[in-house]
PDB file of N, CA, C and O in Angstrom:
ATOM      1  N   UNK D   1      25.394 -23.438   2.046  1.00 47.00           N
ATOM      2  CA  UNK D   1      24.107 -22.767   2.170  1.00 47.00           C
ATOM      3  C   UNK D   1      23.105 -23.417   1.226  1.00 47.00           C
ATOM      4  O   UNK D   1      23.311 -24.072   0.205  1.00 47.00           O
ATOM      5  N   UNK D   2      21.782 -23.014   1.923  1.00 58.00           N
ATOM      6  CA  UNK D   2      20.721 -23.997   0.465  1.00 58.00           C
ATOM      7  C   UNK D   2      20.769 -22.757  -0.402  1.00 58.00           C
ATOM      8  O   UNK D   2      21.336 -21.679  -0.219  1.00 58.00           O
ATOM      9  N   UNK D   3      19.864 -23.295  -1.602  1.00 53.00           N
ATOM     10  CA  UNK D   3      19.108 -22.541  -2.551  1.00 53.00           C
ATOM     11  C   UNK D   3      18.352 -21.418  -1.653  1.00 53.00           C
ATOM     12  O   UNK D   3      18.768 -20.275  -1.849  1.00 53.00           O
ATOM     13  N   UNK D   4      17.464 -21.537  -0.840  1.00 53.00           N
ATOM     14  CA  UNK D   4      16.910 -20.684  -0.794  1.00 53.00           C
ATOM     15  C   UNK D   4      17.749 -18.961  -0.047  1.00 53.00           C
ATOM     16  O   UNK D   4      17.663 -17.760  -0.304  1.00 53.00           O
ATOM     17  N   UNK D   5      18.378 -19.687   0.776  1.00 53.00           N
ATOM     18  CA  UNK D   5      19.090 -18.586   1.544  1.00 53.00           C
ATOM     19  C   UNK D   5      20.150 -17.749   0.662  1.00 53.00           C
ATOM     20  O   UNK D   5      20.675 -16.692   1.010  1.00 53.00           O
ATOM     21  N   UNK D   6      20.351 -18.416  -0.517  1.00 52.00           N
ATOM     22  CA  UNK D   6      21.409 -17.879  -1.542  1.00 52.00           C
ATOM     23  C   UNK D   6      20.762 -16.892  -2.468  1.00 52.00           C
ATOM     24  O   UNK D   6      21.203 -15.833  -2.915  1.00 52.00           O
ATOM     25  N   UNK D   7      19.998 -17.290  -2.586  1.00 53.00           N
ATOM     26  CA  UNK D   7      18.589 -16.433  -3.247  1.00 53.00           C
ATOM     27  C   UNK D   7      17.868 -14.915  -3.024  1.00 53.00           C
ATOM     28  O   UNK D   7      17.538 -14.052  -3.837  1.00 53.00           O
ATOM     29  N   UNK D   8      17.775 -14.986  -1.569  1.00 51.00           N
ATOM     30  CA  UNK D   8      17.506 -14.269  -0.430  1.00 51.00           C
ATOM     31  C   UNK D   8      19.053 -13.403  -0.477  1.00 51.00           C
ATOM     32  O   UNK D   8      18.931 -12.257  -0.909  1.00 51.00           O
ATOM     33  N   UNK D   9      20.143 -13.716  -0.179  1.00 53.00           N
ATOM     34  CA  UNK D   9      21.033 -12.745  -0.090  1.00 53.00           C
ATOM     35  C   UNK D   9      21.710 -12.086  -1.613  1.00 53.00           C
ATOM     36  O   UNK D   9      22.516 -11.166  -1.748  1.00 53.00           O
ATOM     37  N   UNK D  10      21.160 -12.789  -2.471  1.00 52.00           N
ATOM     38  CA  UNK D  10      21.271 -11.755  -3.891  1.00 52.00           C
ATOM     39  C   UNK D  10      20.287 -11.149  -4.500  1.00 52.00           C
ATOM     40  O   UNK D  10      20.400 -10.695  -5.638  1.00 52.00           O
ATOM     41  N   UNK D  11      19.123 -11.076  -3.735  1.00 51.00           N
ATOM     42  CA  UNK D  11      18.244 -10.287  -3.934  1.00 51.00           C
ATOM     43  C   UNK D  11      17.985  -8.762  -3.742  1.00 51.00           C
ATOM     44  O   UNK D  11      18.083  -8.069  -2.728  1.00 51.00           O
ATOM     45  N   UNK D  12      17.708  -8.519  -4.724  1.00 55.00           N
ATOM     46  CA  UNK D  12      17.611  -6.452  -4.138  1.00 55.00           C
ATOM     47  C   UNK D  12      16.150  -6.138  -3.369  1.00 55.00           C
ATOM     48  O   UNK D  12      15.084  -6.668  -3.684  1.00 55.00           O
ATOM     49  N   UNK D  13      16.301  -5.351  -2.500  1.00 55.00           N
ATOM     50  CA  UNK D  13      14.593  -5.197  -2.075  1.00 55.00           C
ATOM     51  C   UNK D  13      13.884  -4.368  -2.952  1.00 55.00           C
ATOM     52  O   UNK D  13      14.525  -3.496  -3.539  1.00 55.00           O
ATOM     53  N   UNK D  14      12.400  -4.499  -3.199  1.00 55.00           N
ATOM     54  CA  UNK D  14      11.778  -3.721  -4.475  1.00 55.00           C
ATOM     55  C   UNK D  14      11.277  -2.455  -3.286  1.00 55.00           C
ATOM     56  O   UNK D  14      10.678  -2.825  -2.276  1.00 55.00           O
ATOM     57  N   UNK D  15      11.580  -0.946  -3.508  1.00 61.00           N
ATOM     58  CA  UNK D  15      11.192  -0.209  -2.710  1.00 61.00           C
ATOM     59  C   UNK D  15      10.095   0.469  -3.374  1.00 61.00           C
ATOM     60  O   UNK D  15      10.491   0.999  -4.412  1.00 61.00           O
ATOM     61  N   UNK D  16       8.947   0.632  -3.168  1.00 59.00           N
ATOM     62  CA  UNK D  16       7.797   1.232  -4.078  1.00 59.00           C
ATOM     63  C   UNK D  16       7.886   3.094  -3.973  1.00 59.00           C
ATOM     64  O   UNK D  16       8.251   3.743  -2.993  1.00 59.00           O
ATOM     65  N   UNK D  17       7.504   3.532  -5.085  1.00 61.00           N
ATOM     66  CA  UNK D  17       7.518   4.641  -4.944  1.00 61.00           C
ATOM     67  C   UNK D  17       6.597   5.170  -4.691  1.00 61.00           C
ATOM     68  O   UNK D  17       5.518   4.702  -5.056  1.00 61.00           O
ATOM     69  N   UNK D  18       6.673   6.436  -3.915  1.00 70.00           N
ATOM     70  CA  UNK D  18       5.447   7.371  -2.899  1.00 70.00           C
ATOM     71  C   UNK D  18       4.824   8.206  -3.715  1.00 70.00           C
ATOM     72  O   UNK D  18       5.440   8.979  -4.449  1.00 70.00           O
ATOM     73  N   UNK D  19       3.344   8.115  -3.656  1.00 79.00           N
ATOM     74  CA  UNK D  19       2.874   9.258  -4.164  1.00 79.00           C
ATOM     75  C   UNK D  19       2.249   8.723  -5.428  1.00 79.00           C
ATOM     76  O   UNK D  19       2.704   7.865  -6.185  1.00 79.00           O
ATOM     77  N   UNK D  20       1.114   9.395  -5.511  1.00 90.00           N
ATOM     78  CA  UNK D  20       0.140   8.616  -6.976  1.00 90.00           C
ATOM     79  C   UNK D  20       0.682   8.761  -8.053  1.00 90.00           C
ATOM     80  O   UNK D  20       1.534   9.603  -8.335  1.00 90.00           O
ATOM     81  N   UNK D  21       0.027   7.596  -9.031  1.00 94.00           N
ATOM     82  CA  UNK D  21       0.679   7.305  -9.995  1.00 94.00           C
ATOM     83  C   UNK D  21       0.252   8.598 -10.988  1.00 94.00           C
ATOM     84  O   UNK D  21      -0.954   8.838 -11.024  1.00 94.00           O
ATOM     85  N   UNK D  22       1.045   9.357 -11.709  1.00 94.00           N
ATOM     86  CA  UNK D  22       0.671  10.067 -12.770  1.00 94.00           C
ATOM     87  C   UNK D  22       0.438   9.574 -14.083  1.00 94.00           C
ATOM     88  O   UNK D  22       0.993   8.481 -14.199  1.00 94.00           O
ATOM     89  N   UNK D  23       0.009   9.828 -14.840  1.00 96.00           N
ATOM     90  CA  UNK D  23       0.009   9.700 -16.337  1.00 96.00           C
ATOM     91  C   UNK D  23      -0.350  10.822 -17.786  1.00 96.00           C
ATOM     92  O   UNK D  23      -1.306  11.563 -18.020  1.00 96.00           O
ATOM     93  N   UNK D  24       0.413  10.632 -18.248  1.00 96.00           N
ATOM     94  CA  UNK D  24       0.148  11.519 -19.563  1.00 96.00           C
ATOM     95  C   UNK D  24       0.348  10.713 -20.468  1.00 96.00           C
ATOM     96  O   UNK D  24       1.221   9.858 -20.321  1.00 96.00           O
ATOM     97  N   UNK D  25      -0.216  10.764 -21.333  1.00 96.00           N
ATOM     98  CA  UNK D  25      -0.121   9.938 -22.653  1.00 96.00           C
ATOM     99  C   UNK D  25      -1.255  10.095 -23.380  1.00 96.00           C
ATOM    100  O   UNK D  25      -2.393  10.129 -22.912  1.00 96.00           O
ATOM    101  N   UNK D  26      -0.934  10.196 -24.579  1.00 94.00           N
ATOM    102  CA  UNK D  26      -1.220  10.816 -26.679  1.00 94.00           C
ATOM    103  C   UNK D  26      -0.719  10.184 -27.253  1.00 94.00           C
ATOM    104  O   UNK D  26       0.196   9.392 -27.028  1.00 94.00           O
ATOM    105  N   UNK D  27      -1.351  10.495 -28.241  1.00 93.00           N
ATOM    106  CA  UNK D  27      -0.737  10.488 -29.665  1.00 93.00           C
ATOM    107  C   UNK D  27      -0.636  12.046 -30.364  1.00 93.00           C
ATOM    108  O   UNK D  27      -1.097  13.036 -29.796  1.00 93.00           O
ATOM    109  N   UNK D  28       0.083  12.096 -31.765  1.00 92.00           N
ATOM    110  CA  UNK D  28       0.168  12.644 -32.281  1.00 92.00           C
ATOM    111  C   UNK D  28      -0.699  13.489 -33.167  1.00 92.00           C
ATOM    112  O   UNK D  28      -0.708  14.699 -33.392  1.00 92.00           O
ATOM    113  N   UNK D  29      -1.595  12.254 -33.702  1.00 88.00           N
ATOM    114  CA  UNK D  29      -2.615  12.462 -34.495  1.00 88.00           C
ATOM    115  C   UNK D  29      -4.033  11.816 -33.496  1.00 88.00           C
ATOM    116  O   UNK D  29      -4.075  11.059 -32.526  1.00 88.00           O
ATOM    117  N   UNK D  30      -4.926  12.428 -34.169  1.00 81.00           N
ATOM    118  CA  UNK D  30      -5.987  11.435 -33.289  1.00 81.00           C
ATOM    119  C   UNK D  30      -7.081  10.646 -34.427  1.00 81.00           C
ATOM    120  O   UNK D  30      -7.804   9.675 -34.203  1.00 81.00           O
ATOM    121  N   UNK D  31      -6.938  11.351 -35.582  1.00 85.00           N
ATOM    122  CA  UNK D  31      -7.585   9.958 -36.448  1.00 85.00           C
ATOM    123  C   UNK D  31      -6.436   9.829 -37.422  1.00 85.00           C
ATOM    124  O   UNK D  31      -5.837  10.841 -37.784  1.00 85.00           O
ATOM    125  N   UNK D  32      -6.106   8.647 -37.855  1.00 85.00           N
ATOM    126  CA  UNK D  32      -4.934   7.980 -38.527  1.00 85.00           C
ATOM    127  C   UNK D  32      -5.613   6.258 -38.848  1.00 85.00           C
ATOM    128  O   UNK D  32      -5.941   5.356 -38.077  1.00 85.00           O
ATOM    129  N   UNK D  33      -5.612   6.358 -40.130  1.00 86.00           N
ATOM    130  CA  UNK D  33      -6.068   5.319 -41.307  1.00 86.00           C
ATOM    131  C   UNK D  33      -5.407   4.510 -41.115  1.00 86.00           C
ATOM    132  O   UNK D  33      -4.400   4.612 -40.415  1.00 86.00           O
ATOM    133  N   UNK D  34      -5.904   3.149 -41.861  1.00 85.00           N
ATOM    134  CA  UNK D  34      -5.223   2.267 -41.834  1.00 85.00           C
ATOM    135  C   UNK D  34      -3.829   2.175 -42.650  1.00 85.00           C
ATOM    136  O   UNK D  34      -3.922   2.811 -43.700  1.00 85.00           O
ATOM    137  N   UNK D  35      -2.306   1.443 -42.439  1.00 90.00           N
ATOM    138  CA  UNK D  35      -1.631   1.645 -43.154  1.00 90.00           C
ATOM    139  C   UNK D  35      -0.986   2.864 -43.056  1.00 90.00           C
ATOM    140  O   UNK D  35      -0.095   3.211 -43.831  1.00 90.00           O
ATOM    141  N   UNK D  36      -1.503   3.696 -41.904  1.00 91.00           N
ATOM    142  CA  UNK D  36      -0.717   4.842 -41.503  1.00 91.00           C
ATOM    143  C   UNK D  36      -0.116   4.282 -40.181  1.00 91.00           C
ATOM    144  O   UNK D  36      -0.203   3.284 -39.466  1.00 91.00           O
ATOM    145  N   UNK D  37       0.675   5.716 -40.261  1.00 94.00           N
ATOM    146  CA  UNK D  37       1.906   5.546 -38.665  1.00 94.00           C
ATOM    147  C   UNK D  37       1.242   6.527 -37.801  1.00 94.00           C
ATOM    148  O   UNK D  37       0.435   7.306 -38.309  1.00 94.00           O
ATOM    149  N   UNK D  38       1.564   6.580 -36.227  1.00 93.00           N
ATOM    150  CA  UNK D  38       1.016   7.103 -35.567  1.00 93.00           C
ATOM    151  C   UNK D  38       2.202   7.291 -34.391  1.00 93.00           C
ATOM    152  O   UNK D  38       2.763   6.247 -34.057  1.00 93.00           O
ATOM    153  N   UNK D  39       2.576   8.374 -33.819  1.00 96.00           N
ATOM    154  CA  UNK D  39       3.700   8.437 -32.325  1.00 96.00           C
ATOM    155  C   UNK D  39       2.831   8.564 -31.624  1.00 96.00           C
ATOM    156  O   UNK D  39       1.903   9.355 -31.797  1.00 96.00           O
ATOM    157  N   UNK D  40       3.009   7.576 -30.414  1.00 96.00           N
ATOM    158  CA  UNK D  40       2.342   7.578 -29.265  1.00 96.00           C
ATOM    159  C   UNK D  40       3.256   8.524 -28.215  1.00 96.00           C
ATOM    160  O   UNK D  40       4.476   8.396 -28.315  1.00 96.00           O
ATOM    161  N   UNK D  41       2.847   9.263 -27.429  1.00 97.00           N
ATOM    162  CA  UNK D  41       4.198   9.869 -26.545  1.00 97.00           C
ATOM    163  C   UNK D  41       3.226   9.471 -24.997  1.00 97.00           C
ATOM    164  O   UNK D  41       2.014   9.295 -24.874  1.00 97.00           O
ATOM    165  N   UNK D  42       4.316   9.431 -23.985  1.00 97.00           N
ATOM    166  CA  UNK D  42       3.597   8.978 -22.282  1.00 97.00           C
ATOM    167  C   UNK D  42       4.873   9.363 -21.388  1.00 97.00           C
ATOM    168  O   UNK D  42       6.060   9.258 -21.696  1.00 97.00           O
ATOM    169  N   UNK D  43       4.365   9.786 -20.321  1.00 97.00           N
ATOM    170  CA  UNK D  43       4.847  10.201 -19.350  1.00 97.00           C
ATOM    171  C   UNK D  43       4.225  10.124 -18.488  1.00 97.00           C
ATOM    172  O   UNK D  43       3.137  10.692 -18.396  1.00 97.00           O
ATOM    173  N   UNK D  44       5.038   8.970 -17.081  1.00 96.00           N
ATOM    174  CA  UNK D  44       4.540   8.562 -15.787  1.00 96.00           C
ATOM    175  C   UNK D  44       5.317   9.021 -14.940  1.00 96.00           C
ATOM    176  O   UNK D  44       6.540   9.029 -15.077  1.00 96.00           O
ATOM    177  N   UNK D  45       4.591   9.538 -13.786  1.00 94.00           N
ATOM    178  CA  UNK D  45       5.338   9.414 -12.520  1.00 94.00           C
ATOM    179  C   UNK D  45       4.846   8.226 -11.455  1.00 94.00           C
ATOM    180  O   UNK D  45       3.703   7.771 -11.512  1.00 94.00           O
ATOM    181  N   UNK D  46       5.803   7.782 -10.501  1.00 93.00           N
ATOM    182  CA  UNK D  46       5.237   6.819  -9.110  1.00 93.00           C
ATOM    183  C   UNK D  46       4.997   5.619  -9.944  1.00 93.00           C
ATOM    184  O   UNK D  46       3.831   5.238  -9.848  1.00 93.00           O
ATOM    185  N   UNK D  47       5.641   4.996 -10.630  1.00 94.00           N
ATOM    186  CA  UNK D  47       5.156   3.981 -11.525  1.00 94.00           C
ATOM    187  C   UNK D  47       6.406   2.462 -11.107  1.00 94.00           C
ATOM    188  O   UNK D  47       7.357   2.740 -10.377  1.00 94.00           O
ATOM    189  N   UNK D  48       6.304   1.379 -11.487  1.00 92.00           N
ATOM    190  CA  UNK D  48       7.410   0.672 -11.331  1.00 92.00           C
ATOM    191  C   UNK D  48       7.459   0.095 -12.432  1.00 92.00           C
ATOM    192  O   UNK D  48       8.520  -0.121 -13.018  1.00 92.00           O
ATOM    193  N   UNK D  49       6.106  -0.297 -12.947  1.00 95.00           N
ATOM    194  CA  UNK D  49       6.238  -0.827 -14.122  1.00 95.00           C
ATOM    195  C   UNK D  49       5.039  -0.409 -15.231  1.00 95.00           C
ATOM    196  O   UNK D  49       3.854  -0.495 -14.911  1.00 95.00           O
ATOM    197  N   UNK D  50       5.527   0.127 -16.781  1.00 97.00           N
ATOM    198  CA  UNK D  50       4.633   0.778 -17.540  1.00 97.00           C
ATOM    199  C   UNK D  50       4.102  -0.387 -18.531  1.00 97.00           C
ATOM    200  O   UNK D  50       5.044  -1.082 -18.914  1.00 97.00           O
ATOM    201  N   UNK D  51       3.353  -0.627 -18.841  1.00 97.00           N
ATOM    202  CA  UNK D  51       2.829  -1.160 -20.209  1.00 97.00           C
ATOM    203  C   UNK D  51       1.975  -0.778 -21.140  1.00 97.00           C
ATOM    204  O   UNK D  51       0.815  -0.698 -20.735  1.00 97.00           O
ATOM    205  N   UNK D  52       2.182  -0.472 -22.433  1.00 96.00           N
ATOM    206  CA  UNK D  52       1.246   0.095 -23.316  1.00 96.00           C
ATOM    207  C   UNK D  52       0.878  -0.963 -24.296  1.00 96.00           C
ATOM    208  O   UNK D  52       1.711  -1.649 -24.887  1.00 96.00           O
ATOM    209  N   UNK D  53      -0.854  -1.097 -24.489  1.00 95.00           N
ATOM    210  CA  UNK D  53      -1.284  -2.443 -25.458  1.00 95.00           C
ATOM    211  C   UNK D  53      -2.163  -1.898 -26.123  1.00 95.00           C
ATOM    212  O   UNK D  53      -2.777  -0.934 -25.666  1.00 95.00           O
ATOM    213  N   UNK D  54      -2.403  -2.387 -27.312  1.00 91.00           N
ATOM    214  CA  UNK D  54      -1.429  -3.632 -27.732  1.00 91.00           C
ATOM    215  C   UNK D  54      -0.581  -3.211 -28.053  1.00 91.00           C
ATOM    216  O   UNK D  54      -0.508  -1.996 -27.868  1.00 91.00           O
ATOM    217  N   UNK D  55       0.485  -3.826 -28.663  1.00 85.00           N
ATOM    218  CA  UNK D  55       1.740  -3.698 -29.393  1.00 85.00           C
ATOM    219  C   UNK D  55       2.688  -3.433 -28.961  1.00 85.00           C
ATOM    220  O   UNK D  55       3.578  -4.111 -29.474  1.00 85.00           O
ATOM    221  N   UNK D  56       3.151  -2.560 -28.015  1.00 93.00           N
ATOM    222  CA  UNK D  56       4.583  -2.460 -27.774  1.00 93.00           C
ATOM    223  C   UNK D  56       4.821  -2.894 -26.027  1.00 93.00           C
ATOM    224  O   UNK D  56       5.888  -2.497 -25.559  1.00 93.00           O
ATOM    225  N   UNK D  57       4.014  -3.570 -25.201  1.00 95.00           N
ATOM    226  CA  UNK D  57       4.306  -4.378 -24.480  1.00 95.00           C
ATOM    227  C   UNK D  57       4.870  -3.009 -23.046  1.00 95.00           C
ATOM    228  O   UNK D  57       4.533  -1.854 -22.785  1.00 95.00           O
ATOM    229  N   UNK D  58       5.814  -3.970 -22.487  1.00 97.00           N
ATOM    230  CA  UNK D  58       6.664  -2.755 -21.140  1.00 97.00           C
ATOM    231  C   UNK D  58       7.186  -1.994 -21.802  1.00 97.00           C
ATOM    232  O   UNK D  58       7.729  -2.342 -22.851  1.00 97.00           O
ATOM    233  N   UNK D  59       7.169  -0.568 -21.321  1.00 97.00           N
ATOM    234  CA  UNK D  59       8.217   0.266 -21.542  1.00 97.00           C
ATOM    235  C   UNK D  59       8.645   1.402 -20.460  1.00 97.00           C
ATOM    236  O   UNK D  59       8.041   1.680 -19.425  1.00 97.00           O
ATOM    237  N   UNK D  60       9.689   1.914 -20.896  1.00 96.00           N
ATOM    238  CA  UNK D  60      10.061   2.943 -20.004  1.00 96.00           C
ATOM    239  C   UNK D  60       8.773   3.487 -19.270  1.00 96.00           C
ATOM    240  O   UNK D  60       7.612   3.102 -19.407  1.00 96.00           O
ATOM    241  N   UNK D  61       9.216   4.364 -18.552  1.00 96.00           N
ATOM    242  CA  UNK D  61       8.216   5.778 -17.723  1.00 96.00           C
ATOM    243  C   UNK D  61       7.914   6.657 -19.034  1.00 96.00           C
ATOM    244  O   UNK D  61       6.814   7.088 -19.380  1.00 96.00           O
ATOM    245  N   UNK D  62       8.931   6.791 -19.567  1.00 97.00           N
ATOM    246  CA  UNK D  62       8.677   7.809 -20.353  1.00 97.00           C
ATOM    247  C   UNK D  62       8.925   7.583 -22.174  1.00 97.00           C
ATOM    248  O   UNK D  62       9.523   6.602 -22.617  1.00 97.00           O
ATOM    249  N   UNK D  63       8.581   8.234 -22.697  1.00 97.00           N
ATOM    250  CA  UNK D  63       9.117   7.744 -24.162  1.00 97.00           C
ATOM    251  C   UNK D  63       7.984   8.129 -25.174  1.00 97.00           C
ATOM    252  O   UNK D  63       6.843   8.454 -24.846  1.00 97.00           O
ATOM    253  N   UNK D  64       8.438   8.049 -26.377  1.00 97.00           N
ATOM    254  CA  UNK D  64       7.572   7.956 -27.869  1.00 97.00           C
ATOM    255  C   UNK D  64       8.348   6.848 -28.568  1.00 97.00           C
ATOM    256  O   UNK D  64       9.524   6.486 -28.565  1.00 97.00           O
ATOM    257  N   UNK D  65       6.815   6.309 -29.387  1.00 96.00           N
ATOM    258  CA  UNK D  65       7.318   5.494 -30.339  1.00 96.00           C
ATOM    259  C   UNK D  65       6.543   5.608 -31.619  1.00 96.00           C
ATOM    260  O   UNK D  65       5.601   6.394 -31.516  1.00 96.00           O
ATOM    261  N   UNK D  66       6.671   5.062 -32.762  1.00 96.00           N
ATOM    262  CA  UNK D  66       6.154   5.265 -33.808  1.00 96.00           C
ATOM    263  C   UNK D  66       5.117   3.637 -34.043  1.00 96.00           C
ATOM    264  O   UNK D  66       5.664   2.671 -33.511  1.00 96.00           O
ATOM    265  N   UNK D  67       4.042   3.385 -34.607  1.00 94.00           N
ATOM    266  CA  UNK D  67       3.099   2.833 -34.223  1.00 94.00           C
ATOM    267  C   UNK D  67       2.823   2.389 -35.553  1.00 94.00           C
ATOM    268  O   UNK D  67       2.600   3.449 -36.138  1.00 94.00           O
ATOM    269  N   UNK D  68       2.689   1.358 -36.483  1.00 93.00           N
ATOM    270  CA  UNK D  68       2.230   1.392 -37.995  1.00 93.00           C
ATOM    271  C   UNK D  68       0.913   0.657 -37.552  1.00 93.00           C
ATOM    272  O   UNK D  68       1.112  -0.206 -36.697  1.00 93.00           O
ATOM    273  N   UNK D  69      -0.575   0.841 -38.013  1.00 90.00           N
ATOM    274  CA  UNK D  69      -1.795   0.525 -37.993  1.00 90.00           C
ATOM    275  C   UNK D  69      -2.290  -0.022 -38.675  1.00 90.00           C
ATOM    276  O   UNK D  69      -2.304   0.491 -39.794  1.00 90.00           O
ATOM    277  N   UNK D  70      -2.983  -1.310 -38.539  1.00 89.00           N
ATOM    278  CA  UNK D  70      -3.655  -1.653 -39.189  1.00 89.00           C
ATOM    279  C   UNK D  70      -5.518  -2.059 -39.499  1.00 89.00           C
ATOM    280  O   UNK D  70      -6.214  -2.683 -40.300  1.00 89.00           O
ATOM    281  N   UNK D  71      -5.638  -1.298 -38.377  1.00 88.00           N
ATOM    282  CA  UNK D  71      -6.842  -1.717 -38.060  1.00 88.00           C
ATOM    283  C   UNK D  71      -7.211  -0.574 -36.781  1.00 88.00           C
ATOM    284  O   UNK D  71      -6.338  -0.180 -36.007  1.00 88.00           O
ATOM    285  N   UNK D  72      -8.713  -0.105 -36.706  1.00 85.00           N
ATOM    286  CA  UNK D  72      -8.950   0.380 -36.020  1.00 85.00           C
ATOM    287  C   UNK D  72      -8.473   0.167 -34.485  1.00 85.00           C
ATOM    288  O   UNK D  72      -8.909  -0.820 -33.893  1.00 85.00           O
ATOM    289  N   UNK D  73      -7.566   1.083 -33.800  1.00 87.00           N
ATOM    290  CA  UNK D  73      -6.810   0.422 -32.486  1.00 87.00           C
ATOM    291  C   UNK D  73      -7.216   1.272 -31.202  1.00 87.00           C
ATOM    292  O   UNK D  73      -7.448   2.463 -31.406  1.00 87.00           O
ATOM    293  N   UNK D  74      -7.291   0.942 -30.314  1.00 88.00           N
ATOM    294  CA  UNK D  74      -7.717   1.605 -29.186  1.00 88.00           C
ATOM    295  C   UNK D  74      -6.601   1.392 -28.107  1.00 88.00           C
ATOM    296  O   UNK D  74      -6.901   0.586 -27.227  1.00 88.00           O
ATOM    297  N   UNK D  75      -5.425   1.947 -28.028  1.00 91.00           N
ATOM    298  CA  UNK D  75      -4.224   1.755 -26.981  1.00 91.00           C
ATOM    299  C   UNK D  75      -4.575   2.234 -25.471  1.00 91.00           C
ATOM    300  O   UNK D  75      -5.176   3.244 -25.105  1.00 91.00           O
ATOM    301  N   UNK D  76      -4.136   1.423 -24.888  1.00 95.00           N
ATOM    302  CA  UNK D  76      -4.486   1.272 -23.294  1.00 95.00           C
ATOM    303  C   UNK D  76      -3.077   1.637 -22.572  1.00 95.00           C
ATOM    304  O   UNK D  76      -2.231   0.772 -22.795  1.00 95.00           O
ATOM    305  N   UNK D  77      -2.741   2.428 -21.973  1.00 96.00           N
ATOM    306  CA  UNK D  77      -1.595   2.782 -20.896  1.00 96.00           C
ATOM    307  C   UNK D  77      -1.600   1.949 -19.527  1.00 96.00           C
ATOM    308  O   UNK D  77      -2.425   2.396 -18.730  1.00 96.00           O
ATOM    309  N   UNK D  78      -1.114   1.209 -19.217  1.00 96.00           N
ATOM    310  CA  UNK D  78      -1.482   0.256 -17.304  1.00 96.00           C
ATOM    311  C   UNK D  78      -0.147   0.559 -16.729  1.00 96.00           C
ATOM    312  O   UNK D  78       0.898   0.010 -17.078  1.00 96.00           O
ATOM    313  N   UNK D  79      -0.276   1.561 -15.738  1.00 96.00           N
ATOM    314  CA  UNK D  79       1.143   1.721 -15.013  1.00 96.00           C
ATOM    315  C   UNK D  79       0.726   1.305 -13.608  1.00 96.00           C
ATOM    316  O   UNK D  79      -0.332   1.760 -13.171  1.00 96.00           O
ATOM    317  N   UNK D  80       1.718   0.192 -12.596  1.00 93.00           N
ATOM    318  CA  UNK D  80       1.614   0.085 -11.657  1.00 93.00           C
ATOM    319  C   UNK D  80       2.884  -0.021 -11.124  1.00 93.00           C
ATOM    320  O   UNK D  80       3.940  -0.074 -11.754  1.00 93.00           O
ATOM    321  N   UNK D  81       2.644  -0.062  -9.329  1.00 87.00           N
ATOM    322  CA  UNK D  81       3.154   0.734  -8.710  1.00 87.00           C
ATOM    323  C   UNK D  81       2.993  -0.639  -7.409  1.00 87.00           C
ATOM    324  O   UNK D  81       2.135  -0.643  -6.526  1.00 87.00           O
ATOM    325  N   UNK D  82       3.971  -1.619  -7.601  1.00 78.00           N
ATOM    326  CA  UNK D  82       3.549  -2.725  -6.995  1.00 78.00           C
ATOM    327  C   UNK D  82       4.893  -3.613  -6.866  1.00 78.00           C
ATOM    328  O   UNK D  82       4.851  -4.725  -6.338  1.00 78.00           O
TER     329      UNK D  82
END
């Protein structure tokens, strides 16, 4: 068999999930200094893939993490569904 057809049969199909994407997501605190820590917490539904920026990149649907600051930060949630 070639490459490609070998490829093709170990592949999983990506099935998207139905229904709009939800989102929740905070923090803990809402003003927090520099040199302080901060938990971000988020919860998605209909999502395939989450990313929170800067700093902690993909993550689960769901989760908290703890955040050390250094600078005034403005975190962005991008969940898609693709």
């Amino acid at each position: 068999t070639d490459a490609f057809n070998a490829l093709c049969s170990t592949s999983t199909p990506l099935r998207l999930k139905s229904g709009e994407i939800e989102i929740r997501f905070g923090a803990e605190s809402v003003i927090v200094h520099a040199s302080e820590k901060v938990v971000l917490h988020w919860d998605t539904k209909n999502a395939h893939q989450v990313e929170i920026m800067p700093s902690l990149g993909l993550v689960q649907n769901s989760g908290s993490q703890e955040v050390k600051l250094h600078e005034d930060t403005h975190f962005k949630l991008l969940a898609k569904n693709t």
